[in-house]
Amino acid sequence: MAIKSYPPTTNGETAKKRLILNAFVETCSGHQSPGLWRHPDDQSSNFNSVQYWIDLAQLLEAGHFHGMFIADVSSSNHTVLGGYDVYGGPKNLDPAIRSGAQWPVNEPLSMVPAMAAATKSLGFGVTISTSYEQPYHLARRMSTVDHLTGGRVGWNVVTGYLDSAARNLTNGKPQAEHDERYAVCEEYLEVVYKLWNSSWRSDAVKLDRKSGIYTDPELVREVNHVGKYFQVPGPHFCQPSPQRTPVIMQAGTSKAGKAFAARHAEGIFVSAHSPAGVAKSISDVREQAVKLGRDPSNIKFLAKFCPILGRTQEEADAKYADYFQYGDYDGALALFGGWTGVDMAPYGDDEELRYVDSNAIKSYIEGLLKHAPDVNGGKWTKRTLAQHIMVGGLGATSVGTPEKVADEMERWVKEADVDGFNIAYAIMPQTFVDVVELLIPELQRRGIFWNDFHVPGGTYRENLYEMAGQHEPLPDHPAAAMIWRAPKDEPLPNGKSGKANGYANGHGSGQDEDEEVVDPTSMQLN
């Protein structure tokens, strides 16, 4: 693919990005705010109830959130299928179990069809690892849910990183090294792209009652993948789903992670205390994407963001203080240990961490001081670190009026070039109620959030890109070149399709004419 030259993704003061908002949740209590399940108004301990998830999905759709991003035993990005057992360890699950720090956790994909049945437009991004499930099986599961949701599913692709997961899922074998996990993941994506896009021609299903042909066998083929890690003959077990390939999401800002993101990601999740903590990684990924022939604006960066909202600053401050008293100290350190691999148990509560004997901790604290020098007055101890995690986890927590919080969101867009936010909650569902009732009207007043879904009832990809008809991956995505189309549906030289088969040009076709036109603190550990 020829390398193209693209304009900057932002245009100074003359144009403002319209924000993408996802709700950041997990099938557990508290998620990023350990201990707050004890708050009298928190309902997150009801996560075993399907009605809980239906109610949340309907609230988010009423507020016109783009989607719900469902993590899995994670910070903002990683799935592990194992508990956080580093703090006071090794292999010490007690602090996480006792405090409910992302324990227990249910499987994230199961309730998506129920939520989709109760909504029309909300997207659902689901975290699933490539380390512990065969690609043929995952391809079938994702196609099934894409069908059942009408094309509203996304996949947060992660490789897994905790030994606690490997112990349960690899039959005693050690977990693969970091870069090898990414090599496996690259081939894994190649396999599922082939199954989703190359195994069935777009018109294979005939449903011809006269001839008795349900599917034309000439239009279904094996993919015959033979690689270093996988041998998958196919064919795919499911007919093409509305999006064929779910929206591909990713997090991870290691060298291997950024290379993977530049090639595959449509949405990328980042987390840091300030915009400076992620700005370089975002710039690096966009630059790499251009070298791969992708439009960098087609990669949407979403920063983790926990808003504590009040109609006045005093009300917001009081709300934060109320939440803080329910935070769990050991639960916070259990999360930190899982996210970083660093056990804080040996250190004193008030020991200043930049002077300890751990290079890993010193490096982490140096990152905090560099990118968030005003937090805690610049003095980071084990106690202040835990306290900082208690409401909203590690990353950005903004306390204030809708105007103040919106100002902070705009600062992230201007200084880090993010495209939107993963909204983490302090208590459930009140944080999201406050966002819908207080913050979103302010964002709409500023012209940086839509008033309705771009395509009501549309696919996740159509609404993510605000491109009507763009069900399948954009033409500059590696999956797009694999799509087996009927001759009448092949793209014409101008990039348009011979038939409107859910195919739109990746640089604006499908838009309505009147439409408005890491660093150590990031916690991206893959």
Coordinates of C-alpha atoms in Angstrom, one line a residue:
M1 CA 0.0 0.0 0.0
A2 CA 1.4 3.4 -0.9
I3 CA 2.2 5.8 1.9
K4 CA 0.0 8.8 1.9
S5 CA 0.3 12.2 3.5
Y6 CA -2.5 13.1 5.9
P7 CA -3.3 16.3 7.6
P8 CA -3.0 16.6 11.4
T9 CA -5.8 15.0 13.3
T10 CA -6.5 18.3 15.1
N11 CA -6.8 21.8 13.5
G12 CA -5.8 24.2 16.3
E13 CA -8.5 26.5 17.4
T14 CA -10.5 26.4 14.1
A15 CA -12.0 23.0 14.6
K16 CA -12.9 20.9 17.6
K17 CA -13.1 17.1 17.8
R18 CA -16.4 15.7 18.6
L19 CA -15.8 13.4 21.5
I20 CA -16.3 9.7 21.7
L21 CA -17.5 8.5 25.0
N22 CA -17.5 4.9 26.3
A23 CA -18.5 3.7 29.7
F24 CA -15.6 1.8 31.3
V25 CA -17.0 -1.2 33.4
E26 CA -16.3 -4.7 34.4
T27 CA -18.4 -7.6 35.5
C28 CA -17.5 -7.1 39.2
S29 CA -18.0 -4.7 42.1
G30 CA -16.1 -1.4 42.3
H31 CA -13.9 -1.9 39.2
Q32 CA -11.4 1.0 39.4
S33 CA -12.6 2.2 42.8
P34 CA -11.8 -0.6 45.3
G35 CA -14.1 -0.7 48.4
L36 CA -16.7 1.7 47.1
W37 CA -19.1 -1.2 46.7
R38 CA -19.7 -0.4 50.4
H39 CA -21.2 3.0 49.7
P40 CA -24.9 3.0 50.4
D41 CA -25.8 4.3 46.9
D42 CA -23.5 1.9 45.0
Q43 CA -25.2 -0.9 43.1
S44 CA -22.2 -2.6 41.5
S45 CA -22.5 -5.7 43.7
N46 CA -25.6 -6.5 41.7
F47 CA -23.4 -7.3 38.7
N48 CA -24.7 -11.0 38.7
S49 CA -28.2 -9.7 37.7
V50 CA -28.9 -9.4 34.0
Q51 CA -31.3 -6.6 34.8
Y52 CA -28.5 -4.6 36.3
W53 CA -26.7 -4.6 32.9
I54 CA -29.9 -3.9 30.9
D55 CA -30.6 -0.9 33.1
L56 CA -27.1 0.4 32.6
A57 CA -27.1 -0.1 28.9
Q58 CA -30.4 1.8 28.6
L59 CA -29.1 4.7 30.7
L60 CA -26.0 5.0 28.5
E61 CA -28.0 4.8 25.3
A62 CA -30.3 7.6 26.6
G63 CA -27.2 9.7 27.2
H64 CA -26.0 8.8 23.7
F65 CA -22.7 7.1 24.8
H66 CA -21.0 5.5 21.8
G67 CA -20.4 2.3 23.7
M68 CA -19.8 0.3 26.8
F69 CA -16.2 -1.0 27.2
I70 CA -16.2 -4.2 29.3
A71 CA -12.8 -4.9 30.8
D72 CA -11.7 -8.2 32.4
V73 CA -9.6 -8.2 35.6
S74 CA -7.8 -5.2 34.3
S75 CA -6.5 -1.7 34.5
S76 CA -7.6 0.1 31.4
N77 CA -6.5 -2.5 29.0
H78 CA -5.5 -6.0 30.0
T79 CA -7.3 -9.3 30.5
V80 CA -5.7 -11.9 32.8
L81 CA -8.3 -14.5 33.8
G82 CA -6.5 -14.6 37.2
G83 CA -6.7 -12.6 40.4
Y84 CA -4.3 -9.8 41.6
D85 CA -2.0 -11.8 43.8
V86 CA 1.2 -9.7 44.0
Y87 CA 0.5 -7.6 47.1
G88 CA 1.8 -9.4 50.1
G89 CA 2.7 -12.3 47.9
P90 CA 3.7 -14.1 45.9
K91 CA 0.4 -15.9 45.1
N92 CA -1.5 -14.0 47.8
L93 CA -5.1 -13.4 46.6
D94 CA -6.4 -12.6 50.1
P95 CA -6.3 -8.8 49.9
A96 CA -8.2 -8.8 46.5
I97 CA -10.7 -11.4 47.7
R98 CA -11.4 -9.7 51.0
S99 CA -11.8 -6.2 49.6
G100 CA -13.6 -7.2 46.4
A101 CA -10.8 -5.7 44.3
Q102 CA -11.9 -7.0 40.9
W103 CA -12.8 -10.3 42.6
P104 CA -15.1 -12.1 41.8
V105 CA -15.3 -11.3 38.1
N106 CA -17.7 -12.8 35.6
E107 CA -17.1 -13.5 31.9
P108 CA -17.7 -10.3 29.9
L109 CA -19.3 -11.4 26.7
S110 CA -22.2 -13.3 28.2
M111 CA -24.6 -10.4 29.0
V112 CA -24.0 -8.5 25.7
P113 CA -26.9 -10.0 23.8
A114 CA -29.3 -9.2 26.6
M115 CA -28.2 -5.6 26.6
A116 CA -28.3 -5.4 22.9
A117 CA -31.9 -6.7 22.9
A118 CA -32.8 -3.8 25.2
T119 CA -31.1 -1.1 23.2
K120 CA -30.8 -0.1 19.5
S121 CA -27.6 1.8 19.0
L122 CA -25.1 1.4 21.9
G123 CA -21.9 -0.5 21.0
F124 CA -20.2 -3.1 23.2
G125 CA -16.4 -3.5 23.4
V126 CA -15.4 -6.7 25.1
T127 CA -12.0 -7.7 26.3
I128 CA -10.8 -11.2 25.3
S129 CA -7.2 -12.5 25.3
T130 CA -5.5 -14.2 22.4
S131 CA -3.3 -16.3 24.8
Y132 CA -5.8 -18.8 26.1
E133 CA -8.4 -19.5 23.3
Q134 CA -8.1 -21.0 19.9
P135 CA -8.8 -18.5 17.1
Y136 CA -11.3 -20.7 15.3
H137 CA -13.4 -20.8 18.5
L138 CA -13.1 -17.0 19.2
A139 CA -14.0 -16.2 15.5
R140 CA -17.2 -18.1 15.9
R141 CA -18.1 -16.5 19.2
M142 CA -17.5 -13.0 18.0
S143 CA -19.4 -13.6 14.7
T144 CA -22.4 -15.0 16.7
V145 CA -22.5 -11.9 19.0
D146 CA -22.1 -9.6 16.1
H147 CA -25.1 -11.2 14.5
L148 CA -27.2 -11.1 17.7
T149 CA -26.3 -7.4 18.3
G150 CA -26.9 -6.2 14.8
G151 CA -23.3 -5.4 14.3
R152 CA -22.6 -3.6 17.6
V153 CA -19.7 -5.5 19.0
G154 CA -16.0 -4.6 19.4
W155 CA -13.0 -6.7 20.5
N156 CA -10.4 -5.3 22.9
V157 CA -7.5 -7.5 21.8
V158 CA -5.1 -8.3 24.6
T159 CA -2.4 -10.9 25.1
G160 CA -2.6 -11.5 28.9
Y161 CA 0.2 -10.7 31.3
L162 CA -0.3 -12.2 34.8
D163 CA 1.2 -15.5 35.9
S164 CA -2.0 -16.2 37.9
A165 CA -3.8 -16.6 34.6
A166 CA -1.1 -18.8 33.0
R167 CA -1.2 -21.2 36.0
N168 CA -4.8 -21.9 35.3
L169 CA -4.8 -22.0 31.6
T170 CA -1.6 -23.4 30.2
N171 CA -1.5 -26.8 31.8
G172 CA 1.5 -25.9 33.9
K173 CA 3.6 -24.4 31.0
P174 CA 5.2 -21.1 31.7
Q175 CA 3.7 -18.0 30.1
A176 CA 5.3 -16.9 26.8
E177 CA 7.6 -13.9 26.9
H178 CA 6.2 -10.4 26.1
D179 CA 7.3 -10.1 22.5
E180 CA 6.4 -13.7 21.7
R181 CA 2.9 -13.1 23.0
Y182 CA 2.6 -10.3 20.4
A183 CA 4.0 -12.5 17.7
V184 CA 1.3 -15.1 18.5
C185 CA -1.2 -12.3 18.6
E186 CA -0.2 -11.1 15.1
E187 CA -0.8 -14.6 13.6
Y188 CA -4.0 -15.0 15.7
L189 CA -5.4 -11.8 14.0
E190 CA -4.3 -13.1 10.6
V191 CA -6.3 -16.3 11.2
V192 CA -9.5 -14.6 12.4
Y193 CA -9.4 -12.0 9.7
K194 CA -9.2 -14.8 7.1
L195 CA -12.1 -16.6 8.8
W196 CA -14.3 -13.5 9.1
N197 CA -13.6 -12.0 5.7
S198 CA -12.2 -14.6 3.2
S199 CA -14.1 -17.8 3.9
W200 CA -17.5 -16.7 2.7
R201 CA -18.4 -14.6 -0.3
S202 CA -20.7 -11.8 0.6
D203 CA -23.6 -13.4 -1.4
A204 CA -23.0 -17.0 -0.3
V205 CA -26.3 -17.4 1.5
K206 CA -29.1 -17.8 -1.0
L207 CA -32.1 -19.0 1.0
D208 CA -33.6 -20.1 -2.4
R209 CA -36.7 -22.0 -1.5
K210 CA -37.3 -23.2 -5.1
S211 CA -33.9 -24.8 -5.6
G212 CA -33.5 -25.8 -2.0
I213 CA -30.1 -24.1 -1.8
Y214 CA -29.6 -22.4 1.6
T215 CA -25.9 -21.6 1.0
D216 CA -24.0 -22.0 -2.3
P217 CA -21.1 -24.4 -1.4
E218 CA -19.1 -22.8 -4.3
L219 CA -19.1 -19.6 -2.3
V220 CA -17.7 -21.0 0.9
R221 CA -14.1 -22.0 1.1
E222 CA -11.4 -23.1 3.4
V223 CA -8.8 -20.6 4.5
N224 CA -6.0 -23.2 4.9
H225 CA -3.9 -21.2 7.3
V226 CA -0.6 -22.8 8.2
G227 CA 1.7 -20.8 10.3
K228 CA 4.2 -20.9 13.1
Y229 CA 1.6 -21.0 15.9
F230 CA -1.7 -22.1 14.3
Q231 CA -3.0 -24.5 11.6
V232 CA -6.6 -23.7 10.8
P233 CA -8.1 -25.1 7.6
G234 CA -11.6 -23.6 8.1
P235 CA -14.0 -22.8 6.6
H236 CA -15.6 -20.4 9.1
F237 CA -18.6 -21.8 10.8
C238 CA -20.7 -18.6 10.6
Q239 CA -22.0 -16.7 7.7
P240 CA -20.6 -13.1 7.4
S241 CA -21.9 -11.0 10.3
P242 CA -23.0 -7.3 9.9
Q243 CA -19.5 -6.0 10.5
R244 CA -17.6 -9.2 9.4
T245 CA -14.7 -8.0 11.7
P246 CA -15.7 -6.5 15.0
V247 CA -14.3 -3.1 15.8
I248 CA -10.7 -3.8 16.8
M249 CA -9.6 -2.2 20.0
Q250 CA -6.3 -2.3 21.8
A251 CA -4.2 -1.0 24.7
G252 CA -0.5 -1.2 25.3
T253 CA 2.3 1.2 24.7
S254 CA 5.4 -1.0 24.7
K255 CA 7.4 -1.0 21.4
A256 CA 5.6 -4.2 20.3
G257 CA 2.2 -2.9 21.6
K258 CA 2.5 0.3 19.6
A259 CA 3.5 -1.5 16.4
F260 CA 0.5 -3.8 16.8
A261 CA -1.8 -0.9 17.4
A262 CA -0.6 1.1 14.4
R263 CA -1.4 -1.9 12.2
H264 CA -4.7 -3.2 13.7
A265 CA -6.4 -0.9 16.1
E266 CA -9.4 1.2 15.4
G267 CA -9.7 2.3 19.0
I268 CA -6.9 2.5 21.6
F269 CA -7.3 2.9 25.3
V270 CA -4.7 4.9 27.2
S271 CA -4.4 5.9 30.9
A272 CA -2.2 8.4 32.7
H273 CA -2.4 11.1 35.3
S274 CA -2.1 13.9 32.8
P275 CA -2.1 14.4 29.0
A276 CA 1.7 14.6 28.9
G277 CA 1.8 11.0 30.1
V278 CA 0.3 9.7 26.8
A279 CA 0.9 12.4 24.2
K280 CA 4.2 10.9 22.9
S281 CA 2.7 7.4 22.6
I282 CA -0.3 8.7 20.7
S283 CA 2.0 10.6 18.4
D284 CA 4.2 7.6 17.9
V285 CA 1.3 5.3 17.0
R286 CA -0.2 7.8 14.5
E287 CA 3.2 8.2 12.8
Q288 CA 3.7 4.4 12.5
A289 CA 0.1 4.2 11.1
V290 CA 1.0 6.6 8.3
K291 CA 4.0 4.5 7.4
L292 CA 1.7 1.5 7.1
G293 CA -0.6 3.4 4.7
R294 CA -3.3 4.1 7.3
D295 CA -5.0 7.5 7.9
P296 CA -4.0 8.3 11.5
S297 CA -7.3 9.9 12.2
N298 CA -8.9 6.5 11.7
I299 CA -7.3 5.4 15.0
K300 CA -9.4 6.7 17.9
F301 CA -7.6 7.2 21.2
L302 CA -9.7 7.1 24.4
A303 CA -8.3 8.1 27.7
K304 CA -9.5 6.7 31.1
F305 CA -11.3 9.5 32.9
C306 CA -13.2 9.4 36.2
P307 CA -15.4 12.5 36.7
I308 CA -16.8 13.5 40.1
L309 CA -19.5 16.0 39.2
G310 CA -21.4 18.6 41.2
R311 CA -23.5 21.5 40.4
T312 CA -21.0 23.6 42.4
Q313 CA -17.4 23.0 43.2
E314 CA -18.4 22.6 46.8
E315 CA -20.9 19.9 46.0
A316 CA -18.3 18.0 43.9
D317 CA -15.7 18.2 46.6
A318 CA -18.2 16.9 49.2
K319 CA -19.1 14.1 46.9
Y320 CA -15.4 13.1 46.5
A321 CA -14.8 13.2 50.2
D322 CA -17.9 11.0 50.8
Y323 CA -16.7 8.5 48.3
F324 CA -13.1 8.5 49.6
Q325 CA -14.1 7.3 53.1
Y326 CA -15.3 4.0 51.6
G327 CA -12.1 3.3 49.7
D328 CA -10.2 0.1 50.6
Y329 CA -6.4 0.6 51.3
D330 CA -5.4 -3.0 50.8
G331 CA -7.7 -3.4 47.8
A332 CA -6.0 -0.4 46.2
L333 CA -2.5 -1.9 46.7
A334 CA -3.7 -5.2 45.4
L335 CA -4.8 -3.5 42.2
F336 CA -1.5 -1.6 42.0
G337 CA 0.4 -4.9 42.4
G338 CA -1.6 -6.5 39.7
W339 CA -1.2 -3.6 37.3
T340 CA 2.6 -3.1 37.8
G341 CA 3.9 -6.4 39.2
V342 CA 5.3 -4.4 42.2
D343 CA 4.6 -5.6 45.8
M344 CA 4.2 -2.7 48.1
A345 CA 3.8 -4.8 51.2
P346 CA 7.5 -4.4 52.4
Y347 CA 7.4 -0.6 52.5
G348 CA 6.2 1.7 55.3
D349 CA 3.0 3.6 54.9
D350 CA 4.7 6.9 55.0
E351 CA 8.0 6.0 53.4
E352 CA 8.7 8.3 50.5
L353 CA 8.9 6.1 47.5
R354 CA 11.5 7.8 45.4
Y355 CA 14.1 6.8 48.0
V356 CA 13.3 3.1 48.2
D357 CA 15.6 0.4 46.9
S358 CA 13.3 -0.8 44.1
N359 CA 14.3 0.5 40.6
A360 CA 10.8 -0.4 39.4
I361 CA 9.1 1.8 42.0
K362 CA 11.6 4.6 41.6
S363 CA 11.0 4.7 37.9
Y364 CA 7.2 4.7 38.4
I365 CA 7.4 7.5 41.0
E366 CA 9.7 9.6 38.7
G367 CA 7.0 9.3 36.0
L368 CA 4.4 10.5 38.5
L369 CA 6.6 13.5 39.5
K370 CA 7.2 14.3 35.8
H371 CA 3.7 14.2 34.6
A372 CA 1.6 14.9 37.7
P373 CA 3.9 17.0 39.9
D374 CA 1.1 18.7 41.8
V375 CA -0.6 15.5 42.9
N376 CA -0.2 15.0 46.6
G377 CA 2.2 17.9 46.8
G378 CA 4.9 15.9 45.0
K379 CA 5.4 13.6 47.9
W380 CA 4.4 10.0 47.0
T381 CA 4.3 7.4 49.8
K382 CA 2.7 4.0 50.0
R383 CA -0.3 5.7 51.8
T384 CA -0.8 8.5 49.3
L385 CA -0.4 6.1 46.4
A386 CA -3.2 3.8 47.8
Q387 CA -5.3 6.9 48.5
H388 CA -4.9 8.1 45.0
I389 CA -6.2 4.8 43.6
M390 CA -9.2 4.5 45.9
V391 CA -11.5 6.7 43.8
G392 CA -11.2 6.2 40.1
G393 CA -8.0 4.1 40.1
L394 CA -4.7 5.2 38.6
G395 CA -5.2 7.9 36.0
A396 CA -7.2 11.0 35.5
T397 CA -9.9 11.8 38.2
S398 CA -11.5 15.2 37.7
V399 CA -13.6 16.7 40.5
G400 CA -15.7 19.8 39.8
T401 CA -18.6 21.4 38.0
P402 CA -19.6 20.3 34.5
E403 CA -17.8 23.4 33.2
K404 CA -14.5 22.5 35.0
V405 CA -14.6 18.9 34.0
A406 CA -15.4 19.7 30.4
D407 CA -12.4 22.1 30.4
E408 CA -10.2 19.3 31.6
M409 CA -11.5 17.0 28.8
E410 CA -10.8 19.7 26.2
R411 CA -7.3 20.0 27.7
W412 CA -6.7 16.3 27.1
V413 CA -7.8 16.7 23.5
K414 CA -5.6 19.7 22.9
E415 CA -2.4 18.5 24.7
A416 CA -2.5 14.7 24.0
D417 CA -4.6 14.5 20.8
V418 CA -7.1 12.0 22.3
D419 CA -10.4 11.5 20.5
G420 CA -12.5 10.7 23.6
F421 CA -12.7 9.1 26.9
N422 CA -13.4 5.8 28.7
I423 CA -15.5 7.0 31.6
A424 CA -14.7 5.1 34.8
Y425 CA -17.1 5.2 37.7
A426 CA -16.7 5.9 41.4
I427 CA -20.1 4.4 42.3
M428 CA -22.6 2.7 40.1
P429 CA -24.7 3.9 38.5
Q430 CA -24.6 7.4 40.0
T431 CA -21.4 8.4 38.2
F432 CA -23.0 7.7 34.8
V433 CA -26.3 9.4 35.9
D434 CA -24.2 12.5 36.7
V435 CA -22.4 12.3 33.3
V436 CA -25.7 12.0 31.5
E437 CA -27.6 14.7 33.5
L438 CA -24.8 17.2 34.1
L439 CA -21.7 16.7 31.9
I440 CA -23.1 15.7 28.5
P441 CA -25.4 18.8 28.2
E442 CA -22.3 20.9 28.8
L443 CA -20.3 19.0 26.1
Q444 CA -23.2 19.4 23.7
R445 CA -23.4 23.2 24.5
R446 CA -19.8 23.4 23.4
G447 CA -20.4 21.5 20.2
I448 CA -18.0 18.7 21.1
F449 CA -20.6 15.9 21.6
W450 CA -23.4 14.7 19.4
N451 CA -27.1 15.2 20.2
D452 CA -27.9 11.7 18.9
F453 CA -26.3 8.7 17.4
H454 CA -25.0 9.4 13.9
V455 CA -26.8 6.2 12.7
P456 CA -29.6 5.3 15.1
G457 CA -29.8 1.5 15.1
G458 CA -26.5 1.4 13.2
T459 CA -23.4 -0.7 13.8
Y460 CA -20.7 0.2 16.3
R461 CA -18.3 1.0 13.4
E462 CA -20.8 3.4 11.7
N463 CA -21.2 5.4 14.9
L464 CA -17.6 5.2 16.0
Y465 CA -16.5 6.8 12.7
E466 CA -19.8 8.7 12.0
M467 CA -19.9 7.1 8.6
A468 CA -23.3 5.8 7.5
G469 CA -22.9 2.5 5.7
Q470 CA -19.4 1.8 7.0
H471 CA -20.1 -1.6 8.6
E472 CA -16.9 -3.3 7.6
P473 CA -13.3 -2.2 8.3
L474 CA -12.1 0.9 6.5
P475 CA -10.2 0.3 3.3
D476 CA -6.9 1.2 4.9
H477 CA -7.3 -1.6 7.6
P478 CA -5.5 -4.9 7.0
A479 CA -8.8 -6.9 7.3
A480 CA -10.5 -4.9 4.5
A481 CA -8.2 -6.3 1.8
M482 CA -9.3 -9.9 2.7
I483 CA -13.0 -9.4 2.2
W484 CA -14.4 -11.8 -0.4
R485 CA -17.1 -9.9 -2.2
A486 CA -19.5 -10.7 -5.0
P487 CA -18.3 -9.2 -8.3
K488 CA -21.2 -6.6 -8.2
D489 CA -20.0 -5.6 -4.7
E490 CA -16.4 -5.0 -5.5
P491 CA -15.1 -1.5 -4.8
L492 CA -14.8 0.7 -7.9
P493 CA -11.6 2.6 -8.6
N494 CA -13.0 5.7 -6.9
G495 CA -13.3 3.7 -3.6
K496 CA -17.0 3.3 -3.8
S497 CA -18.8 0.1 -4.1
G498 CA -20.6 -1.2 -7.2
K499 CA -23.5 -1.9 -4.8
A500 CA -24.3 -0.4 -1.4
N501 CA -23.3 -3.5 0.4
G502 CA -22.3 -1.9 3.7
Y503 CA -19.1 -0.6 2.0
A504 CA -18.2 3.1 2.3
N505 CA -15.0 4.9 1.3
G506 CA -12.8 5.3 4.3
H507 CA -12.3 9.0 4.0
G508 CA -15.8 10.5 4.3
S509 CA -18.3 8.8 2.0
G510 CA -21.5 8.1 3.9
Q511 CA -21.3 11.4 5.8
D512 CA -24.4 13.6 5.7
E513 CA -23.7 16.8 3.8
D514 CA -24.8 19.0 6.7
E515 CA -22.9 17.0 9.3
E516 CA -20.4 18.9 11.5
V517 CA -17.6 18.6 10.0
V518 CA 3.4 6.1 27.6
D519 CA 5.3 6.5 29.8
P520 CA 5.6 4.9 33.3
T521 CA 2.4 6.4 34.6
S522 CA 0.2 5.2 31.8
M523 CA -0.3 1.6 33.2
Q524 CA -0.2 0.2 29.6
L525 CA 1.8 -2.9 30.5
N526 CA 1.3 -5.1 27.5

